[in-house]
CSV table of C-alpha atoms in Angstrom, one decimal:
chain,number,residue,atom,x,y,z
A,11,GLN,CA,149.0,99.2,74.3
A,12,VAL,CA,148.5,95.5,74.1
A,13,GLN,CA,146.9,94.4,70.9
A,14,PHE,CA,146.1,91.1,69.2
A,15,VAL,CA,145.1,90.7,65.6
A,16,GLU,CA,143.9,87.3,64.5
A,17,SER,CA,143.5,86.2,60.9
A,18,GLY,CA,143.2,83.2,58.6
A,19,GLY,CA,139.7,82.0,59.4
A,20,GLY,CA,137.1,81.2,56.8
A,21,LEU,CA,134.5,78.8,55.6
A,22,VAL,CA,135.8,75.2,55.2
A,23,GLN,CA,134.2,71.9,54.6
A,24,PRO,CA,134.6,69.1,57.2
A,25,GLY,CA,138.0,67.5,56.8
A,26,GLY,CA,139.5,70.7,55.4
A,27,SER,CA,142.3,72.7,56.9
A,28,LEU,CA,143.0,76.3,57.9
A,29,ARG,CA,146.0,78.1,59.4
A,30,LEU,CA,145.3,80.9,61.8
A,31,SER,CA,147.7,83.6,62.5
A,32,CYS,CA,148.0,85.9,65.5
A,33,VAL,CA,150.1,89.1,65.8
A,34,GLY,CA,150.7,90.3,69.3
A,35,THR,CA,152.1,93.8,69.9
A,36,GLY,CA,152.4,96.3,72.7
A,37,PHE,CA,154.1,93.7,74.9
A,38,ASN,CA,157.0,91.3,74.9
A,39,LEU,CA,155.5,88.3,73.1
A,40,SER,CA,158.6,86.2,73.7
A,41,SER,CA,158.2,86.5,77.4
A,42,ASN,CA,154.6,85.2,77.5
A,43,ASN,CA,152.8,82.0,77.1
A,44,ILE,CA,150.3,82.4,74.3
A,45,GLY,CA,147.1,80.4,73.6
A,46,TRP,CA,144.3,80.1,71.2
A,47,ILE,CA,140.8,80.4,72.7
A,48,ARG,CA,137.5,79.9,70.9
A,49,GLN,CA,134.0,81.0,71.5
A,50,THR,CA,130.5,80.4,70.0
A,51,PRO,CA,127.3,82.3,70.9
A,52,GLY,CA,125.8,81.0,74.1
A,53,LYS,CA,128.9,79.1,75.0
A,54,GLU,CA,131.8,80.2,77.2
A,55,ARG,CA,135.2,80.6,75.9
A,56,GLU,CA,137.4,77.5,75.9
A,57,GLY,CA,141.1,77.1,75.4
A,58,VAL,CA,142.2,75.2,72.4
A,59,ALA,CA,146.0,75.2,72.6
A,60,CYS,CA,148.8,77.1,74.2
A,61,ILE,CA,152.5,77.3,73.8
A,62,SER,CA,155.1,78.4,76.3
A,63,SER,CA,157.5,81.4,75.9
A,64,ILE,CA,160.3,78.9,75.4
A,65,ASN,CA,160.9,77.3,72.1
A,66,GLY,CA,159.8,73.9,73.1
A,67,PRO,CA,157.5,72.2,75.7
A,68,PRO,CA,155.2,72.7,77.3
A,69,ILE,CA,152.7,72.8,74.5
A,70,LEU,CA,149.2,71.9,75.5
A,71,TYR,CA,146.1,71.0,73.4
A,72,ARG,CA,142.5,70.4,74.2
A,73,GLU,CA,142.0,66.7,74.0
A,74,SER,CA,139.5,67.0,71.2
A,75,VAL,CA,142.0,68.6,68.9
A,76,LYS,CA,145.1,66.5,69.6
A,77,GLY,CA,146.7,65.1,66.5
A,78,ARG,CA,144.8,67.5,64.3
A,79,PHE,CA,145.8,71.0,65.5
A,80,THR,CA,149.4,72.3,65.8
A,81,ILE,CA,150.4,75.5,67.6
A,82,SER,CA,153.6,77.3,66.9
A,83,ARG,CA,155.2,80.7,67.3
A,84,ASP,CA,157.7,83.1,65.8
A,85,ASN,CA,159.0,85.5,68.4
A,86,VAL,CA,160.9,87.6,65.9
A,87,LYS,CA,157.7,88.2,63.9
A,88,LYS,CA,155.7,88.4,67.1
A,89,MET,CA,153.3,85.8,65.7
A,90,VAL,CA,151.6,82.7,66.9
A,91,TYR,CA,150.0,80.2,64.6
A,92,LEU,CA,147.4,77.5,64.7
A,93,GLN,CA,147.4,74.9,62.0
A,94,MET,CA,144.1,73.1,61.9
A,95,ASN,CA,143.7,69.9,60.0
A,96,SER,CA,140.8,67.5,59.6
A,97,LEU,CA,138.4,70.1,60.8
A,98,LYS,CA,135.1,69.1,62.3
A,99,PRO,CA,131.8,71.1,62.5
A,100,GLU,CA,132.3,71.5,66.3
A,101,ALA,CA,135.4,73.6,65.6
A,102,THR,CA,133.1,76.4,64.4
A,103,ALA,CA,133.8,79.4,66.5
A,104,VAL,CA,135.5,82.7,66.7
A,105,TYR,CA,139.2,82.1,67.5
A,106,TYR,CA,141.2,84.4,69.6
A,107,CYS,CA,144.8,84.5,70.8
A,108,ASN,CA,145.8,85.8,74.1
A,109,LYS,CA,148.1,85.5,77.1
A,110,ASP,CA,147.7,83.3,80.1
A,111,PRO,CA,144.2,83.5,81.7
A,112,GLN,CA,145.3,85.8,84.5
A,113,ARG,CA,146.7,88.3,82.0
A,114,ARG,CA,143.8,88.4,79.5
A,115,ARG,CA,143.0,92.0,79.8
A,116,TYR,CA,142.8,92.9,76.1
A,117,TRP,CA,141.2,90.9,73.3
A,118,GLY,CA,141.4,91.2,69.6
A,119,GLN,CA,138.4,90.8,67.3
A,120,GLY,CA,139.1,87.2,66.6
A,121,THR,CA,138.8,85.3,63.4
A,122,GLN,CA,135.7,83.3,62.4
A,123,VAL,CA,136.1,79.7,61.6
A,124,THR,CA,133.1,77.9,60.1
A,125,VAL,CA,133.1,74.2,59.3
A,126,TYR,CA,130.0,73.4,57.3
A,127,SER,CA,129.2,71.2,54.4
C-alpha cells in the first residue's frame, strides 16, 4: 500500500525557515522521481520542486522558489526533504510529497505551512 507521510510544517514569520520531511512507503522510493506539491483553498495544486530517482540532476524548482528552497532525498531512509528558507507569505499552503503526476494515485495528509507576521 503506497503511503506518504509529510511533516515539519508550522507557523513561521516571513523570512524564516522550515524543513519538511516526507516518508514514502509501500513502493520503491529509489525508483521514483519525487516531488513536493502545495495547495491552498480555492487554488489548484502546484508543483514546488522535484528530484529524480538518481542522486543528482535533474532537480527542478518552481521559478518563484529558486535560490530559497532545496529538495533532497535519502533512499535508504525512504525520505525526501524540502528545506525552505527566506519564506514568503505566498508560500502558505498544505505541502504534499508524491510521485510523478501520472502516478499520483495516493496522497498523504500533507503538512501545513503558514507564513504570517
